[in-house]
Coordinates of C-alpha atoms in Angstrom, one line a residue:
M19 CA -18.7 151.0 -23.4
H20 CA -15.3 152.0 -24.8
S21 CA -12.9 151.7 -21.5
D22 CA -14.3 148.4 -20.9
I23 CA -13.0 147.0 -24.1
A24 CA -9.7 148.8 -24.2
Y25 CA -9.3 147.6 -20.7
A26 CA -9.9 144.0 -22.0
L27 CA -7.6 144.2 -24.9
L28 CA -4.6 145.9 -23.4
Q29 CA -4.3 143.3 -20.5
P30 CA -2.3 140.2 -20.3
L31 CA -4.4 137.4 -21.6
N32 CA -4.9 135.5 -18.2
S33 CA -5.8 138.4 -16.3
L34 CA -9.0 140.4 -17.4
D35 CA -10.1 141.3 -13.9
G36 CA -13.1 143.5 -14.3
F37 CA -14.4 142.4 -17.4
V38 CA -16.5 139.5 -17.8
A39 CA -17.2 139.0 -21.7
P40 CA -19.2 136.2 -23.5
N41 CA -17.8 132.4 -23.7
N42 CA -14.6 134.2 -22.7
S43 CA -14.3 136.2 -26.2
A44 CA -12.2 138.8 -24.3
M45 CA -9.1 136.0 -25.6
L46 CA -7.3 137.8 -27.8
A47 CA -8.2 136.6 -31.2
F48 CA -6.4 133.9 -33.1
E49 CA -4.1 133.4 -29.8
N50 CA -2.9 129.8 -30.3
I51 CA -2.2 130.4 -34.4
D52 CA 1.0 129.4 -35.9
L53 CA 1.5 131.4 -39.1
S54 CA 5.0 129.8 -39.7
Y55 CA 3.0 126.7 -41.3
G56 CA -0.3 125.8 -43.4
R57 CA -1.3 124.3 -46.3
W58 CA -0.1 126.2 -49.9
D59 CA -1.7 127.8 -52.7
N60 CA -1.3 125.6 -55.9
Q61 CA 1.8 128.0 -56.6
Q62 CA 3.1 127.9 -53.2
L63 CA 2.8 131.6 -52.9
Y64 CA 0.4 131.7 -50.0
R65 CA -0.2 130.0 -46.8
I66 CA -3.4 129.1 -45.8
K67 CA -5.1 128.5 -42.2
D68 CA -9.0 127.0 -42.7
F69 CA -11.6 128.2 -39.7
A70 CA -8.3 130.3 -38.2
L71 CA -11.1 131.3 -35.9
L72 CA -14.8 130.2 -35.2
G73 CA -17.9 131.9 -35.1
E74 CA -19.5 131.1 -31.5
Q75 CA -22.6 129.7 -33.2
Y76 CA -21.1 129.2 -36.7
M77 CA -21.6 125.6 -37.1
D78 CA -25.4 125.5 -35.4
S79 CA -27.2 124.0 -38.4
G80 CA -31.3 124.2 -39.4
D81 CA -33.6 125.4 -42.0
S82 CA -33.1 129.2 -40.8
S83 CA -29.5 129.2 -42.0
L84 CA -29.2 128.4 -46.0
V85 CA -27.3 130.8 -47.0
C86 CA -23.4 132.0 -45.6
L87 CA -22.7 135.5 -47.1
A88 CA -18.0 134.9 -47.9
T89 CA -16.2 137.7 -48.3
Q90 CA -13.0 138.1 -48.3
T91 CA -10.8 141.6 -47.0
S92 CA -7.1 142.4 -46.2
V93 CA -6.1 144.0 -42.9
E94 CA -6.9 147.8 -43.3
R95 CA -10.9 147.6 -44.9
L96 CA -11.6 144.9 -42.4
N97 CA -13.6 148.1 -40.3
S98 CA -15.9 147.6 -43.4
L99 CA -17.1 144.1 -41.4
P100 CA -19.2 145.5 -38.6
Q101 CA -21.9 147.3 -41.2
V102 CA -22.0 144.1 -43.3
A103 CA -22.4 142.0 -39.7
A104 CA -25.5 144.6 -39.2
N105 CA -27.2 144.0 -42.0
W106 CA -26.8 140.4 -42.4
Q107 CA -27.4 138.8 -39.2
G108 CA -26.0 134.9 -40.8
K109 CA -23.4 133.2 -41.1
M110 CA -20.1 134.5 -42.4
S111 CA -17.3 133.6 -43.7
V112 CA -14.6 135.7 -43.8
A113 CA -11.1 135.7 -45.5
V114 CA -8.7 138.2 -44.4
F115 CA -4.7 138.6 -45.8
A116 CA -2.4 139.9 -43.4
A117 CA 1.1 140.6 -45.5
G118 CA 3.2 139.7 -42.4
H119 CA 3.6 139.8 -38.0
E120 CA 2.4 143.4 -37.8
E121 CA -0.8 142.8 -40.0
F122 CA -1.3 139.9 -37.7
V123 CA -0.9 141.3 -34.6
V124 CA -3.2 144.6 -36.0
L125 CA -5.8 141.8 -37.1
Q126 CA -5.5 140.3 -33.5
Y127 CA -6.8 143.6 -32.1
F128 CA -9.1 144.5 -34.4
V129 CA -11.4 141.2 -34.7
T130 CA -10.9 140.8 -30.7
Y131 CA -12.3 144.0 -30.5
M132 CA -15.1 143.6 -33.3
R133 CA -15.7 140.3 -31.1
L134 CA -16.3 142.0 -28.0
C135 CA -18.3 144.8 -29.4
F136 CA -20.8 143.1 -32.6
A137 CA -22.5 140.3 -31.1
N138 CA -23.3 139.0 -34.4
I139 CA -19.7 138.9 -35.1
R140 CA -18.8 136.8 -32.1
E141 CA -21.6 134.4 -33.2
N142 CA -21.7 134.1 -36.8
A143 CA -18.3 135.4 -38.4
T144 CA -15.8 132.7 -39.0
F145 CA -11.7 133.9 -39.7
H146 CA -9.5 132.0 -42.5
L147 CA -6.4 133.5 -42.9
L148 CA -3.6 133.8 -45.9
T149 CA -0.6 134.9 -45.3
P150 CA 2.4 135.4 -48.2
R151 CA 5.3 133.5 -48.5
D152 CA 7.3 136.3 -47.2
Y153 CA 5.7 136.6 -43.9
D154 CA 8.5 135.9 -41.9
K155 CA 11.0 138.3 -43.7
L156 CA 8.5 140.9 -42.9
P157 CA 9.3 143.1 -39.1
R158 CA 8.1 141.6 -36.1
V159 CA 6.1 143.3 -33.3
A160 CA 5.7 142.2 -29.9
A161 CA 2.2 143.9 -28.7
L162 CA 0.3 147.3 -28.9
P163 CA 1.8 149.7 -26.4
L164 CA -0.6 151.1 -23.5
N165 CA -1.6 154.5 -24.8
M166 CA -3.9 152.6 -26.8
K167 CA -6.3 152.1 -24.2
G168 CA -8.3 155.6 -25.3
K169 CA -8.5 154.2 -29.4
F170 CA -10.9 151.4 -28.5
D171 CA -14.4 152.3 -28.5
C172 CA -17.8 150.2 -29.9
Q173 CA -19.4 152.9 -31.9
Y174 CA -15.7 153.6 -34.2
P175 CA -14.7 151.2 -35.6
D176 CA -13.4 153.0 -38.4
R177 CA -11.4 155.2 -35.8
T178 CA -10.1 152.0 -34.0
L179 CA -8.4 150.4 -37.0
K180 CA -7.4 153.4 -38.4
S181 CA -5.2 154.1 -35.2
L182 CA -4.2 150.0 -35.1
L183 CA -3.0 150.6 -38.6
K184 CA -0.6 153.1 -37.6
F185 CA 1.8 150.1 -36.0
R186 CA 2.7 149.4 -39.4
S187 CA 6.2 149.7 -40.5
L188 CA 7.0 151.7 -43.3
K189 CA 9.5 148.1 -44.8
T190 CA 5.4 146.6 -44.8
L191 CA 3.7 149.3 -46.4
Q192 CA 6.3 149.3 -49.0
W193 CA 6.2 145.3 -48.9
R194 CA 2.2 146.1 -49.9
Q195 CA 3.2 148.4 -52.6
R196 CA 5.2 146.1 -54.4
N197 CA 3.0 143.1 -54.3
T198 CA -0.9 142.5 -55.6
Y199 CA -3.5 141.4 -53.7
P200 CA -4.5 137.6 -54.3
Q201 CA -8.7 138.5 -54.7
N202 CA -9.0 135.4 -56.3
H203 CA -7.5 133.3 -53.8
M204 CA -9.4 135.4 -51.2
R205 CA -12.7 134.6 -52.8
N206 CA -11.7 130.6 -52.7
L207 CA -10.8 130.1 -49.4
A208 CA -13.8 132.5 -48.4
R209 CA -16.6 130.5 -50.5
K210 CA -15.3 126.8 -49.3
G211 CA -15.3 128.0 -45.6
C212 CA -19.2 128.1 -45.8
Q213 CA -21.0 125.1 -44.5
T214 CA -24.5 126.1 -45.6
K215 CA -26.4 124.7 -48.9
Y216 CA -26.2 128.3 -50.5
V217 CA -23.2 130.7 -51.1
F218 CA -23.8 134.5 -51.4
L219 CA -19.9 135.9 -52.8
T220 CA -19.1 139.2 -52.0
D221 CA -16.2 141.7 -51.4
I222 CA -16.1 143.4 -47.7
D223 CA -17.6 146.4 -49.0
I224 CA -20.3 145.5 -50.7
V225 CA -22.9 145.9 -48.0
P226 CA -26.3 143.4 -47.9
S227 CA -30.2 145.5 -47.6
T228 CA -31.4 145.0 -44.2
N229 CA -33.4 141.9 -43.2
S230 CA -31.7 139.8 -46.3
V231 CA -31.3 137.0 -44.5
P232 CA -34.5 135.9 -43.2
Q233 CA -35.9 136.7 -46.6
L234 CA -33.6 134.8 -48.3
N235 CA -33.7 131.9 -46.4
Q236 CA -37.7 131.8 -47.4
F237 CA -37.2 132.0 -50.8
F238 CA -34.6 129.5 -50.7
R239 CA -37.0 127.1 -48.5
T240 CA -39.2 126.5 -52.0
A241 CA -36.5 127.3 -54.6
N242 CA -36.5 124.7 -57.2
C243 CA -33.7 125.2 -59.5
T244 CA -33.5 122.3 -62.2
K245 CA -30.3 123.5 -63.8
S246 CA -27.2 124.9 -62.8
C247 CA -28.6 128.5 -61.0
A248 CA -26.8 131.5 -59.8
Y249 CA -29.6 134.2 -58.1
V250 CA -28.2 137.7 -59.1
I251 CA -28.6 140.3 -56.3
P252 CA -28.2 143.9 -57.9
T253 CA -25.8 146.1 -56.5
F254 CA -25.8 150.0 -56.2
E255 CA -23.3 152.8 -55.2
I256 CA -24.6 155.3 -52.6
D257 CA -23.6 158.7 -52.1
V258 CA -21.7 159.3 -49.4
R259 CA -24.1 161.9 -47.8
A260 CA -26.9 159.3 -47.7
T261 CA -28.3 157.3 -45.2
F262 CA -28.0 153.6 -46.0
P263 CA -31.7 152.9 -47.8
R264 CA -33.1 149.9 -45.5
S265 CA -35.8 149.1 -48.1
K266 CA -36.1 149.4 -52.3
N267 CA -38.6 152.1 -52.0
A268 CA -36.1 153.9 -49.9
L269 CA -33.2 153.1 -52.8
L270 CA -35.6 154.5 -55.4
R271 CA -36.1 157.7 -53.6
L272 CA -32.5 157.9 -53.6
I273 CA -32.1 157.5 -57.2
R274 CA -34.5 159.9 -57.9
K275 CA -32.8 162.1 -55.6
G276 CA -29.2 161.2 -57.0
L277 CA -27.9 159.8 -54.4
A278 CA -27.8 156.3 -55.4
R279 CA -26.9 154.9 -58.8
P280 CA -26.5 151.3 -60.7
F281 CA -23.0 149.9 -59.7
H282 CA -20.2 150.8 -61.9
E283 CA -22.3 153.1 -63.9
K284 CA -20.0 155.5 -64.4
V285 CA -16.8 153.7 -64.2
F286 CA -17.4 151.1 -66.7
I287 CA -21.2 149.9 -67.5
Y288 CA -20.8 146.3 -68.8
N289 CA -19.6 145.0 -65.3
Q290 CA -23.3 145.1 -64.1
Y291 CA -25.3 146.1 -67.4
A292 CA -26.3 142.6 -68.0
T293 CA -28.6 142.7 -65.2
N294 CA -31.1 145.3 -66.5
F295 CA -31.4 147.4 -63.2
S296 CA -34.4 149.4 -65.3
K297 CA -36.5 145.9 -65.2
W298 CA -35.5 145.4 -61.1
L299 CA -36.5 149.3 -60.4
S300 CA -39.6 149.1 -62.7
T301 CA -40.7 145.9 -61.1
N302 CA -43.1 146.2 -57.9
T303 CA -42.7 143.2 -55.7
N304 CA -43.3 143.0 -52.2
E305 CA -41.3 144.3 -49.6
T306 CA -40.6 141.6 -47.2
E307 CA -41.3 139.0 -49.7
V308 CA -38.2 137.7 -52.4
T309 CA -39.1 136.6 -55.7
V310 CA -37.4 136.5 -59.3
S311 CA -37.6 139.9 -60.9
H312 CA -36.3 138.1 -64.1
I313 CA -34.1 136.1 -65.7
V314 CA -30.8 137.4 -67.7
T315 CA -31.1 137.5 -71.1
N316 CA -28.8 139.8 -72.6
F317 CA -25.7 138.2 -71.1
E318 CA -22.2 140.4 -71.9
F319 CA -18.7 139.4 -71.5
L320 CA -17.5 141.2 -68.6
Y321 CA -20.4 140.9 -66.5
E322 CA -19.4 140.5 -63.0
P323 CA -22.5 140.3 -60.5
F324 CA -22.8 139.7 -56.9
Y325 CA -25.1 136.6 -56.6
I326 CA -26.1 133.3 -54.4
A327 CA -25.5 130.2 -56.1
I328 CA -24.6 126.3 -54.8
D329 CA -21.2 126.3 -53.9
N330 CA -20.8 124.1 -57.5
A331 CA -19.6 126.5 -60.0
P332 CA -16.4 127.2 -61.2
A333 CA -13.3 128.2 -59.3
H334 CA -11.9 131.8 -59.5
D335 CA -8.8 131.4 -61.5
E336 CA -5.4 132.1 -59.0
R337 CA -3.6 133.3 -62.0
F338 CA -4.9 136.6 -61.8
L339 CA -3.5 138.9 -58.8
G340 CA -4.3 142.4 -58.0
Y341 CA -7.3 144.1 -60.5
G342 CA -8.8 143.2 -63.1
F343 CA -10.4 139.8 -64.7
T344 CA -10.8 138.6 -61.0
R345 CA -14.2 138.4 -61.1
N346 CA -16.1 138.4 -64.5
S347 CA -13.6 135.3 -65.9
Q348 CA -15.0 133.0 -63.7
V349 CA -18.5 134.5 -64.1
Y350 CA -17.9 133.8 -67.7
E351 CA -16.9 130.5 -67.2
M352 CA -20.1 129.7 -64.8
H353 CA -22.0 131.2 -68.1
L354 CA -20.5 128.7 -70.5
A355 CA -21.0 125.6 -67.8
G356 CA -24.6 126.3 -68.2
F357 CA -25.6 128.2 -65.4
Q358 CA -28.3 130.2 -65.9
F359 CA -28.7 133.9 -63.7
Y360 CA -31.6 135.0 -61.9
V361 CA -32.0 138.6 -60.5
L362 CA -34.1 138.9 -57.5
S363 CA -36.1 141.6 -55.7
P364 CA -36.5 143.6 -53.6
V365 CA -33.1 142.7 -52.1
F366 CA -29.6 144.3 -52.8
T367 CA -26.6 145.3 -52.3
G368 CA -24.7 148.3 -51.5
H369 CA -21.0 150.3 -52.4
W370 CA -20.5 153.6 -50.6
G371 CA -19.4 156.3 -52.9
L372 CA -20.6 157.3 -56.3
Q373 CA -17.9 156.4 -58.3
R374 CA -15.2 158.4 -61.2
K375 CA -13.6 156.5 -63.4
Q376 CA -10.5 159.5 -63.0
A377 CA -10.3 159.2 -59.3
R378 CA -8.5 155.5 -59.7
P379 CA -4.4 155.4 -59.2
A380 CA -2.6 154.0 -62.1
W381 CA -1.3 151.3 -60.4
R382 CA -5.2 149.6 -61.1
E383 CA -4.5 149.7 -65.1
Q384 CA -1.0 148.4 -64.5
Q385 CA -2.5 145.4 -62.8
N386 CA -5.2 145.1 -65.1
N387 CA -2.8 145.0 -68.0
A388 CA -1.0 142.3 -66.4
N389 CA -3.9 140.1 -65.9
R390 CA -5.0 140.8 -69.9
R391 CA -2.0 138.7 -70.9
K392 CA -3.2 136.3 -68.4
F393 CA -6.5 135.9 -70.1
D394 CA -5.2 135.3 -73.3
V395 CA -4.5 132.0 -71.7
F396 CA -7.5 131.8 -69.8
K397 CA -9.9 132.2 -72.7
S398 CA -7.8 129.4 -74.7
E399 CA -7.9 126.7 -72.1
I400 CA -11.7 127.4 -71.0
F401 CA -12.7 127.2 -74.6
V402 CA -10.9 124.0 -75.3
R403 CA -12.6 122.8 -71.9
Y404 CA -16.3 123.4 -72.8
K405 CA -16.2 123.7 -76.4
N406 CA -18.8 126.1 -76.1
D407 CA -19.2 129.8 -76.4
P408 CA -22.5 130.5 -77.4
R409 CA -21.8 134.5 -77.5
L410 CA -19.0 134.4 -79.6
L411 CA -17.4 136.4 -77.0
L412 CA -14.1 134.9 -76.4
K413 CA -13.2 135.2 -80.4
S414 CA -12.4 139.2 -80.1
K415 CA -9.1 139.7 -80.3
N416 CA -9.4 143.6 -80.2
N417 CA -11.7 144.1 -77.3
Q418 CA -11.0 147.4 -75.2
I419 CA -11.2 145.5 -71.6
L420 CA -11.7 148.3 -69.0
V421 CA -12.4 146.3 -66.0
K422 CA -12.5 146.8 -61.7

């Protein structure tokens, strides 16, 4: 099929002879989007295009669509979306950061490729765009050369995106190295793009368990939350040598073989520790019915689970740029605001690779240190806002905080 896809992608937009795609899907993605204008973020650092490209069935309503997956990514990590979409057969709100025109063109071709190759992305994924204030100062590219024709193959999204990314210039790559990725802007953008009652906020490299959409929809049809509730989906690291587990029992087998373990267990245990993985793993549940395994009772500062909630939770603070304090600051504010965290089973999420602390680059710690200084201001603000610190966790001046 790859030759047909390549043909469709590389023809002029009004000349797609010999290729018929559903509902004109072969038209280049974001064809009519003008990135020279858009609403600003609060600091006027980024322009935002909400609903830049709608999934064909995204606005369909009904009891079958109670949960939307909200995720965010830079262009070079968008190759994770096909696997996410393969497991998440439901609504997806995807926020994408494009640093300049070159990355925008790469994004156009790769999103078009994904919509042609993967029906669930074409039907259920809606894309929102965020670009930097410096967007017009970065190099421009007219179109991809015809020698790309053999590079589009529906079986190999990783290889396809890698080929496209080669067209970024050194100037664009250098800009990316100098500037931090606005994670919390992206999370807020993805969250607000969901049109369902519940939002499942993740990162692009977090893969949901199979069949989680119908299982979660069934659970939330009868969920009865009397206060502010967040439903934690446990996350595990999975060895790249393994096959993604199709059930909780399959995940347990991988853990016993040393091919899976709780997320960040070796890198920074406090990141997920309050989830109480031991209790979740020992809970015997029906593999086809979602239930509450247990309530989080040992909440700790720096906790940052992936969770599902009605989108009335505090926004992610956009002063935090890059890595460090981006998710755990928001989860801690949820805790102060009175949210209760419930851990669900048997659904879970996976992240490829058993992580090692020493494998992380120095620039991540530099960004973490910069955000730590911003956190001093943030913690004072939320203490005043809520007049409540039930664990007295904000009063320690000497926490050794090493975060994602």
